[in-house]
Coordinates of C-alpha atoms and ligand atoms in Angstrom, one line a residue:
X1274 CA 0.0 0.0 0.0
X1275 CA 1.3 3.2 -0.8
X1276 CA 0.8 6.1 1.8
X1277 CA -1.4 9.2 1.8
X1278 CA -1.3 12.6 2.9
X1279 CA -4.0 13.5 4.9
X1280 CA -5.6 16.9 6.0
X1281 CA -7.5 16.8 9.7
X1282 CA -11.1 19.3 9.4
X1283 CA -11.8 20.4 12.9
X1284 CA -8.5 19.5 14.3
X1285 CA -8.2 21.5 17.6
X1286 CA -11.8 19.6 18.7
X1287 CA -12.0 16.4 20.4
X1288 CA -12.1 14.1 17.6
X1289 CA -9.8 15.8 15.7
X1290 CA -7.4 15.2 18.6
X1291 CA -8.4 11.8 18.3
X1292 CA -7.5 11.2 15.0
X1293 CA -4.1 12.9 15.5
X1294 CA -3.7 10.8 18.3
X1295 CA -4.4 7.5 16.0
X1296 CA -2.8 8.6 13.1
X1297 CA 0.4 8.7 15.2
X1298 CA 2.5 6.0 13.7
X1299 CA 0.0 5.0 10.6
X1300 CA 1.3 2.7 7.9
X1301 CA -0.7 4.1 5.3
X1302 CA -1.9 7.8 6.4
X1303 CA 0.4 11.0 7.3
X1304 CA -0.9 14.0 8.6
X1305 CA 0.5 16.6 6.3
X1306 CA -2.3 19.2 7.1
X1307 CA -4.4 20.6 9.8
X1308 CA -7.7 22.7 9.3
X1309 CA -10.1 24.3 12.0
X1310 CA -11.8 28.2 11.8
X1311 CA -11.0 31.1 11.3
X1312 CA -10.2 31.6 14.9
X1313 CA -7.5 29.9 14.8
X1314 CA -6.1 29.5 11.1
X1315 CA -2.9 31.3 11.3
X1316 CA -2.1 30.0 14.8
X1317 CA 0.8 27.2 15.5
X1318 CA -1.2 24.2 16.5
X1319 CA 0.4 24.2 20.2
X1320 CA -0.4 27.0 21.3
X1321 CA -4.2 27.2 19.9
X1322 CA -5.0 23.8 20.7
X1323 CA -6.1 22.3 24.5
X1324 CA -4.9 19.1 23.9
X1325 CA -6.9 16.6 25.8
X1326 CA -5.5 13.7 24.9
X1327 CA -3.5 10.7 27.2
X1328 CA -0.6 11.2 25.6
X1329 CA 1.6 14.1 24.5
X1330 CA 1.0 16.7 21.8
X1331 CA 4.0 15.6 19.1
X1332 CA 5.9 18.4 18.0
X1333 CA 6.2 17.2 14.2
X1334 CA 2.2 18.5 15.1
X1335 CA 2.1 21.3 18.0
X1336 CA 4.7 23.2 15.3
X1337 CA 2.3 22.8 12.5
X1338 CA 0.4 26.4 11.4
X1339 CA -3.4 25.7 11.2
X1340 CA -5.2 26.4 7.8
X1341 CA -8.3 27.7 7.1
X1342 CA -11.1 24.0 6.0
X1343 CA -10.7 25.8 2.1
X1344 CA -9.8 23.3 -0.8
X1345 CA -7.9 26.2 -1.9
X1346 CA -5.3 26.3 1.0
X1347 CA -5.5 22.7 2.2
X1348 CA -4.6 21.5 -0.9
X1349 CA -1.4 19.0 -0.1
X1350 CA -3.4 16.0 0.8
X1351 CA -5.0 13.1 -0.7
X1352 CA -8.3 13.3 1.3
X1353 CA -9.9 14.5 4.1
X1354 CA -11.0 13.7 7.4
X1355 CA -13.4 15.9 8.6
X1356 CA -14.3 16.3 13.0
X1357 CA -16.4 20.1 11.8
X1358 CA -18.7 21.0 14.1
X1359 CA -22.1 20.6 12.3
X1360 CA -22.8 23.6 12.2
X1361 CA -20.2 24.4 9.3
X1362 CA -19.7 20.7 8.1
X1363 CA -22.3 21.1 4.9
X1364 CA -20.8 23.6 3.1
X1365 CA -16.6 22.9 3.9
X1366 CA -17.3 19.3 3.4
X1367 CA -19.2 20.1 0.0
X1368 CA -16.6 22.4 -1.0
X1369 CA -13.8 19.8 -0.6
X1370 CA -15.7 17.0 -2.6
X1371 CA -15.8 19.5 -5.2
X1372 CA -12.8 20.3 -5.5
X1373 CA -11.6 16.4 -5.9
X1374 CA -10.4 15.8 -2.5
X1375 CA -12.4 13.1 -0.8
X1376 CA -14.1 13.5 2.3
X1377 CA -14.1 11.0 5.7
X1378 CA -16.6 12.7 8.0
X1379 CA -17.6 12.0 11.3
X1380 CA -20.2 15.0 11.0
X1381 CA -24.0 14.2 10.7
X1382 CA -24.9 16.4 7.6
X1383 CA -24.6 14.3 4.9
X1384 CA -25.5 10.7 6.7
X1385 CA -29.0 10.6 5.5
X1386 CA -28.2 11.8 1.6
X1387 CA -29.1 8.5 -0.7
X1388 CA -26.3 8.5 -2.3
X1389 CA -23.5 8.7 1.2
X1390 CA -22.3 5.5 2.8
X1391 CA -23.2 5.6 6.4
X1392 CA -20.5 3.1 6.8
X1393 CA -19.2 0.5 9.5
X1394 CA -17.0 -1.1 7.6
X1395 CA -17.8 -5.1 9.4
X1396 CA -21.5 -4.4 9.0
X1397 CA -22.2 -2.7 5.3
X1398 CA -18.4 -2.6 3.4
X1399 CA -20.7 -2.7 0.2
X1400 CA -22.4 1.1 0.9
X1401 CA -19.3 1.9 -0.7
X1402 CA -20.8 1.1 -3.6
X1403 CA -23.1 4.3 -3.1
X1404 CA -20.0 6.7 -4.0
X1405 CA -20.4 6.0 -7.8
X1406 CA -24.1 8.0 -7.7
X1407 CA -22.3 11.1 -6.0
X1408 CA -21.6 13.7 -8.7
X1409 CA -19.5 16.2 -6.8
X1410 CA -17.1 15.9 -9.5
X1411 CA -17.2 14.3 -13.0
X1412 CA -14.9 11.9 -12.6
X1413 CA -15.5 11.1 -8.8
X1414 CA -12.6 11.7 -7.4
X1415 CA -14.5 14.0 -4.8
X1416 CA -17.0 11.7 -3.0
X1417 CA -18.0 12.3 1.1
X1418 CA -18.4 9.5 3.2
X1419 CA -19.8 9.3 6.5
X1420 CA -19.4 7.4 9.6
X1421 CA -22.6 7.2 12.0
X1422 CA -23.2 8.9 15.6
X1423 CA -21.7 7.7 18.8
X1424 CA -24.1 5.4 19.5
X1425 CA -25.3 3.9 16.4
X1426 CA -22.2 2.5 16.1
X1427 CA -22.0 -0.7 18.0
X1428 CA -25.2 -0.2 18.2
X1429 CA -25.2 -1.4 14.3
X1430 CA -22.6 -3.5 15.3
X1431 CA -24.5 -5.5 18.1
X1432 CA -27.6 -6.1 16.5
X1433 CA -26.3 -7.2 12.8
X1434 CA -25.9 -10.4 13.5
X1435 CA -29.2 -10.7 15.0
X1436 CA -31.2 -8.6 12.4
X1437 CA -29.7 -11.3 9.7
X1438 CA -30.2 -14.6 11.8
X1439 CA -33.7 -13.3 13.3
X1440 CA -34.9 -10.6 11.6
X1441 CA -35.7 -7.8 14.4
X1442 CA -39.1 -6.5 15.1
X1443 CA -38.4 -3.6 17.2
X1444 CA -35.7 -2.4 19.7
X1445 CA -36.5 -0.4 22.9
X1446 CA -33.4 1.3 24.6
X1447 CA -31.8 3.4 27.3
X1448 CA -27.9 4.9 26.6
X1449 CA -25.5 6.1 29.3
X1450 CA -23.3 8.4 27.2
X1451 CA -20.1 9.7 28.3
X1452 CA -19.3 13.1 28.4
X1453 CA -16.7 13.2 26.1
X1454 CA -19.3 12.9 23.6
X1455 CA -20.5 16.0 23.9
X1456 CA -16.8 17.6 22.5
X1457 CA -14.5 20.2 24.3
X1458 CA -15.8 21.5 26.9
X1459 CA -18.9 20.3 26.4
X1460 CA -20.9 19.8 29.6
X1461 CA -21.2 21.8 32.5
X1462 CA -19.3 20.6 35.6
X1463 CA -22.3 22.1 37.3
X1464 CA -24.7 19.7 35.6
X1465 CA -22.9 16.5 35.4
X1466 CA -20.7 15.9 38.4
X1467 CA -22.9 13.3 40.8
X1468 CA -25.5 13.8 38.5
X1469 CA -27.2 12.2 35.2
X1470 CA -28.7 14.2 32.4
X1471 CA -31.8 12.5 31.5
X1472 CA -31.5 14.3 27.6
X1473 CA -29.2 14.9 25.4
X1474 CA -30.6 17.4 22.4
X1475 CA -31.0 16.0 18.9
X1476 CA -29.4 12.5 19.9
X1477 CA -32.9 10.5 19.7
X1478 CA -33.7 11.0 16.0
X1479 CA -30.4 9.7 15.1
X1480 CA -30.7 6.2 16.9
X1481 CA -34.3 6.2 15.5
X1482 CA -32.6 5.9 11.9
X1483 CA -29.3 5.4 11.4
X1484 CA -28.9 1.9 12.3
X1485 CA -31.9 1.8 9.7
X1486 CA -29.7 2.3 6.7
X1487 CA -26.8 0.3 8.0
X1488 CA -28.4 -2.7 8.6
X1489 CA -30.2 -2.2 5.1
X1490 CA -29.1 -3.7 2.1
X1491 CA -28.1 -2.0 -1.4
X1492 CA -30.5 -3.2 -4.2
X1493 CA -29.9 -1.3 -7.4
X1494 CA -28.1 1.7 -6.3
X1495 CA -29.9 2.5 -3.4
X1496 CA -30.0 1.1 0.2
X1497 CA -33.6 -0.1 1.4
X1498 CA -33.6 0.6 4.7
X1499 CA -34.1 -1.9 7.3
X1500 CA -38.0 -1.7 9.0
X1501 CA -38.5 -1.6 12.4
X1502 CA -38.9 1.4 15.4
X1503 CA -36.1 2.2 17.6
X1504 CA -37.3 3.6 20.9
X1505 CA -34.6 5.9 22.7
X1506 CA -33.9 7.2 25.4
X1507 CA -30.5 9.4 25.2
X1508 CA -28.9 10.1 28.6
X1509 CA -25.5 11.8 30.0
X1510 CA -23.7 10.2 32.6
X1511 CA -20.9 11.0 34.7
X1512 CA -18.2 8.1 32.6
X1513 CA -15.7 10.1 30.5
X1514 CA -15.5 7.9 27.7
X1515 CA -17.4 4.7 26.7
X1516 CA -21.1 4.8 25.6
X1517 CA -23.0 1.5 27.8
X1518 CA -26.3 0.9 26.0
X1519 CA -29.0 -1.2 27.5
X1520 CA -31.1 -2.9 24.8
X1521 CA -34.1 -4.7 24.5
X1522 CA -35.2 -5.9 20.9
X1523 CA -38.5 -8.2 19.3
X1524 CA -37.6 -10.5 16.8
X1525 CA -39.4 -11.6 13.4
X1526 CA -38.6 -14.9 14.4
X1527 CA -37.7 -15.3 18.5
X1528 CA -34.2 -17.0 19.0
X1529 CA -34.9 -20.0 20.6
X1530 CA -33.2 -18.9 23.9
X1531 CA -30.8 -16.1 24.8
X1532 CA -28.0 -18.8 24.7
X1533 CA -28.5 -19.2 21.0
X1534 CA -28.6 -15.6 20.6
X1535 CA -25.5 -15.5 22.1
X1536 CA -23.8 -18.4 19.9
X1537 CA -25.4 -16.1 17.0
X1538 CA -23.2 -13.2 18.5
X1539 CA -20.3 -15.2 19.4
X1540 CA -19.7 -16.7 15.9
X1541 CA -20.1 -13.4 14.4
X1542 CA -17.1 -13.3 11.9
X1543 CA -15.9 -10.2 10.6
X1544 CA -15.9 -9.5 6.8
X1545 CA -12.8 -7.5 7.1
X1546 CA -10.7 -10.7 8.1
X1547 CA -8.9 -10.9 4.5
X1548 CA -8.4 -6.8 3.7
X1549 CA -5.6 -6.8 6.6
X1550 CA -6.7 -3.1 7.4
X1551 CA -4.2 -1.4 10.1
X1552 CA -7.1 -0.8 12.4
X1553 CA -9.5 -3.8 12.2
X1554 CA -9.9 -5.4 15.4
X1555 CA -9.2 -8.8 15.1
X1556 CA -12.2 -9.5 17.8
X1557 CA -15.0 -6.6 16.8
X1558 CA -17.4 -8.2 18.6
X1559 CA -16.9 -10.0 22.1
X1560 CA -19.5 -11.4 24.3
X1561 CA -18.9 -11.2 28.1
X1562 CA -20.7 -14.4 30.1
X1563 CA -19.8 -12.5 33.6
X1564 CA -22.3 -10.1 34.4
X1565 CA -20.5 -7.4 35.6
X1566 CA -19.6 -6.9 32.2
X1567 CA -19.1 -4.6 30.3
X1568 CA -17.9 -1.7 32.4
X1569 CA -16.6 1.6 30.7
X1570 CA -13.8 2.2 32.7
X1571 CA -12.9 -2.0 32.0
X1572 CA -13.5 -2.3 28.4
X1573 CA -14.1 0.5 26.4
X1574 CA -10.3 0.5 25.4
X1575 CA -9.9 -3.2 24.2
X1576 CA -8.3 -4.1 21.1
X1577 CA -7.5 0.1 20.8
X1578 CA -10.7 0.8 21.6
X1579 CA -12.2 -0.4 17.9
X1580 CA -14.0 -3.6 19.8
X1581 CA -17.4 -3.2 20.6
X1582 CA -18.6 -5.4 24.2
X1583 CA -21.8 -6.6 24.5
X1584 CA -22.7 -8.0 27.6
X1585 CA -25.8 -9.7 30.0
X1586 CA -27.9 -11.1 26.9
X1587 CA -31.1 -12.5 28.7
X1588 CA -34.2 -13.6 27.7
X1589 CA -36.3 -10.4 28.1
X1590 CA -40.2 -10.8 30.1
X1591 CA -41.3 -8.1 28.0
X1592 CA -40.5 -8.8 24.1
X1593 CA -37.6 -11.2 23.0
X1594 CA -34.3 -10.7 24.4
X1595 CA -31.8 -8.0 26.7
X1596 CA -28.2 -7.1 26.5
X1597 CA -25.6 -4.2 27.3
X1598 CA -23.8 -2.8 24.4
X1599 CA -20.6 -0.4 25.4
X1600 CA -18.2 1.1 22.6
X1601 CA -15.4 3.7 22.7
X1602 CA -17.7 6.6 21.5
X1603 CA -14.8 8.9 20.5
X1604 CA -12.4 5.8 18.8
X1605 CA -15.0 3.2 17.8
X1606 CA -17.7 5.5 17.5
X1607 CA -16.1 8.6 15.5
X1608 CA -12.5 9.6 14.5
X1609 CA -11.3 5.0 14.6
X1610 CA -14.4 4.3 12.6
X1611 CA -13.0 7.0 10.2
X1612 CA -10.2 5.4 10.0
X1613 CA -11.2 2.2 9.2
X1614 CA -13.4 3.6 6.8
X1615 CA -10.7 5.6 5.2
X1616 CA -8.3 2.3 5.2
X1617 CA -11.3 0.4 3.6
X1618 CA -11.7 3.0 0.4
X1619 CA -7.9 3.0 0.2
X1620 CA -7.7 -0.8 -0.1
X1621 CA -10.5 -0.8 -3.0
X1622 CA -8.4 1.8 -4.7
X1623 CA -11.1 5.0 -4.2
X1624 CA -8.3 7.2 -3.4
X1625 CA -6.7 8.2 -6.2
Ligands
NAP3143 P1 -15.6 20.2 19.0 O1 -14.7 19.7 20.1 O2 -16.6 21.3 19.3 O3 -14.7 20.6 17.7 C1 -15.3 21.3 16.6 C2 -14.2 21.6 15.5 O4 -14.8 22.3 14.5 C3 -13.1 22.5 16.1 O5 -11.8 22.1 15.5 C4 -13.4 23.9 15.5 O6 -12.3 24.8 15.3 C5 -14.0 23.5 14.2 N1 -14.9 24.6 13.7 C6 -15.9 25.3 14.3 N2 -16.4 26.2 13.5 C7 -15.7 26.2 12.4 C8 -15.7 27.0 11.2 N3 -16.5 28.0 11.0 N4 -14.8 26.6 10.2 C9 -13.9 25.6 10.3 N5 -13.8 24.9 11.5 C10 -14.7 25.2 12.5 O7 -16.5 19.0 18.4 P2 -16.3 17.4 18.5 O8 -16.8 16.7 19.7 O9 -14.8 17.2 18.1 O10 -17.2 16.9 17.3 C11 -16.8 17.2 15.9 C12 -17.9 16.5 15.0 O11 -17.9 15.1 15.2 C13 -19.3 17.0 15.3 O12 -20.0 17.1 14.0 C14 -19.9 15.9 16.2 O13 -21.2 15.8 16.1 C15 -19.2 14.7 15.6 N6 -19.0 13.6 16.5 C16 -18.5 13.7 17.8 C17 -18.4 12.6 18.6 C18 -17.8 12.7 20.0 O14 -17.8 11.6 20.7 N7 -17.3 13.8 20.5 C19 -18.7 11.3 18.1 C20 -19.2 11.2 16.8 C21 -19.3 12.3 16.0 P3 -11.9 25.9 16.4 O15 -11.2 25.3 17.5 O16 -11.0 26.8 15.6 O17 -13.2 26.6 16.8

């Protein structure tokens, strides 16, 4: 594989941290530029930045100037990965397609378009396929792709298995989000130290659909959604990192007991296996029998963070079956999944 140079929209944010962090040391990718507002374009990156990371600030980076997120001036990379806040995402994001350089965005603005992958690369790799109806440029060399929210990730991840073994029905379910999810600084001390945050604004509609269109199936150029209601309820708790999940879900056809369900789960074998993709986890899915498990302070980091735990699968009293989902929301769920949908395009030759 031959390596890229990479530009970083929204890099002084929390998941552009994040993929600085990841991208330390990357086979394939090199950060060769960084992009955030006007604010602080013109700034070295050290001394604009609060780094929030666990590990240090590398100078090859802190001694980088920050551009402006214009094609124009950020115009030494291969692609892009974008962390914008979504506020600004649709029009820099669009702007960069255009101008030939593809886009990996953790952003939500373009998740819904019909003709974006919503991608998680071991549940719907063939999305991809999407990228030849977007007409950003006439040759395609500028497409966007998206990764999904926070949550919808393993999510996605947990219940794929089951949606093609059982078909599901319906899902009703509760998240404990970490407030890292909510960026830099995100929530008030005042509201979230000993305390739980029984809403989190605009997070419901997105677990209502997304997983929708990643569990559904492309069928002449389009993706037919998957069919069935999520019910959610979106909280903040006090963790700093790892989204837990508690999950009920009705099946079109009811497992025959939660231990087959969880043979279902266990045997799960990821697609990615042959690619050899620098951040695959070799395990994405892992089933924990003790049920103390998962914790978010225990597992969120496992395999880099990139494996989703799933956890206490029960036969439920009130529709089929129960389980606790946790993933990494700032690795698994954003700036890794990036990654790993970035390594996925470059491995099918989409980066040109
Ligand atoms: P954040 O910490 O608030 O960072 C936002 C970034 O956008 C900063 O780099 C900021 O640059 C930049 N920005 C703001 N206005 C801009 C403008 N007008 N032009 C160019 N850049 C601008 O947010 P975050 O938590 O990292 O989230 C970034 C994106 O990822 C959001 O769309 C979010 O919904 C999504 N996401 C976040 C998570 C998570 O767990 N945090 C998970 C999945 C997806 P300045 O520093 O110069 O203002």
């Amino acid at each position: 594989m031959r390596t890229f140079n990479v530009g970083i929209l929204g890099a002084t944010g929390a998941v552009g941290q994040k993929f600085i962090h990841l991208l330390q040391g990357h086979p394939w990718f090199h950060i060769a530029q960084l992009g955030a507002s006007e604010r602080s374009a013109g700034k070295r990156y050290g001394d604009t930045v609060t780094w929030i990371e666990p590990v240090d600030l590398p100078d090859a980076i802190a001694n980088q100037t920050i551009q402006s997120c214009r094609p124009e001036v950020m115009n030494e990379v291969d692609f892009v990965f974008s962390g914008l806040d979504s506020g600004v995402a649709t029009e820099i994001e669009q702007s960069f397609a255009e101008a030939g350089i593809p886009v990996i965005s953790n952003a939500k603005n373009y998740r819904q378009h019909d003709s974006v992958p919503l991608l998680v690369p071991e549940v719907n790799a063939d999305h991809i396929g999407l990228i030849a109806q977007q007409k950003f440029t006439d040759d395609h060399s500028g497409f966007i792709v998206t990764n999904p929210n926070c949550v919808c990730i393993p999510l996605s991840m947990a219940l794929a298995p089951l949606h093609r073994r059982y078909g599901i029905a319906s899902v009703v379910m509760t998240t404990l989000q970490a407030i890292s999810g909510g960026g830099y600084p995100g929530v008030p001390g005042m509201d979230i130290t000993a305390n739980i945050m029984p809403y989190i604004d605009g997070e419901e509609p997105k677990i209502g659909l997304e997983p929708l269109k990643i569990l559904g199936e492309l069928k002449n150029g389009t993706v037919q959604f998957a069919d069935f209601p999520v019910e959610a309820t979106a909280t903040r708790v006090p963790t700093v990192e790892g989204h837990l999940l508690s999950v009920t879900v009705s099946f079109e056809e009811k497992p025959a007991s939660a231990d087959e369900a969880k043979k279902v789960i266990r045997d799960w074998q990821s697609p990615l296996e042959d690619l050899d993709l620098p951040s695959a986890p070799k395990q994405p899915l892992r089933l924990y029998e003790n049920p103390r498990f998962p914790q978010p302070r225990l597992h969120s980091y496992q395999e880099g963070g990139m494996q989703v735990s799933v956890g206490r699968v029960r036969e439920a009293e009130v529709m089929d079956l129960s389980m606790m989902v946790l993933g990494h929301n700032t690795v698994r769920g954003a700036a890794g999944c990036s990654i790993l949908n970035a390594e996925l395009l470059a491995r099918k030759g989409y980066f040109s």
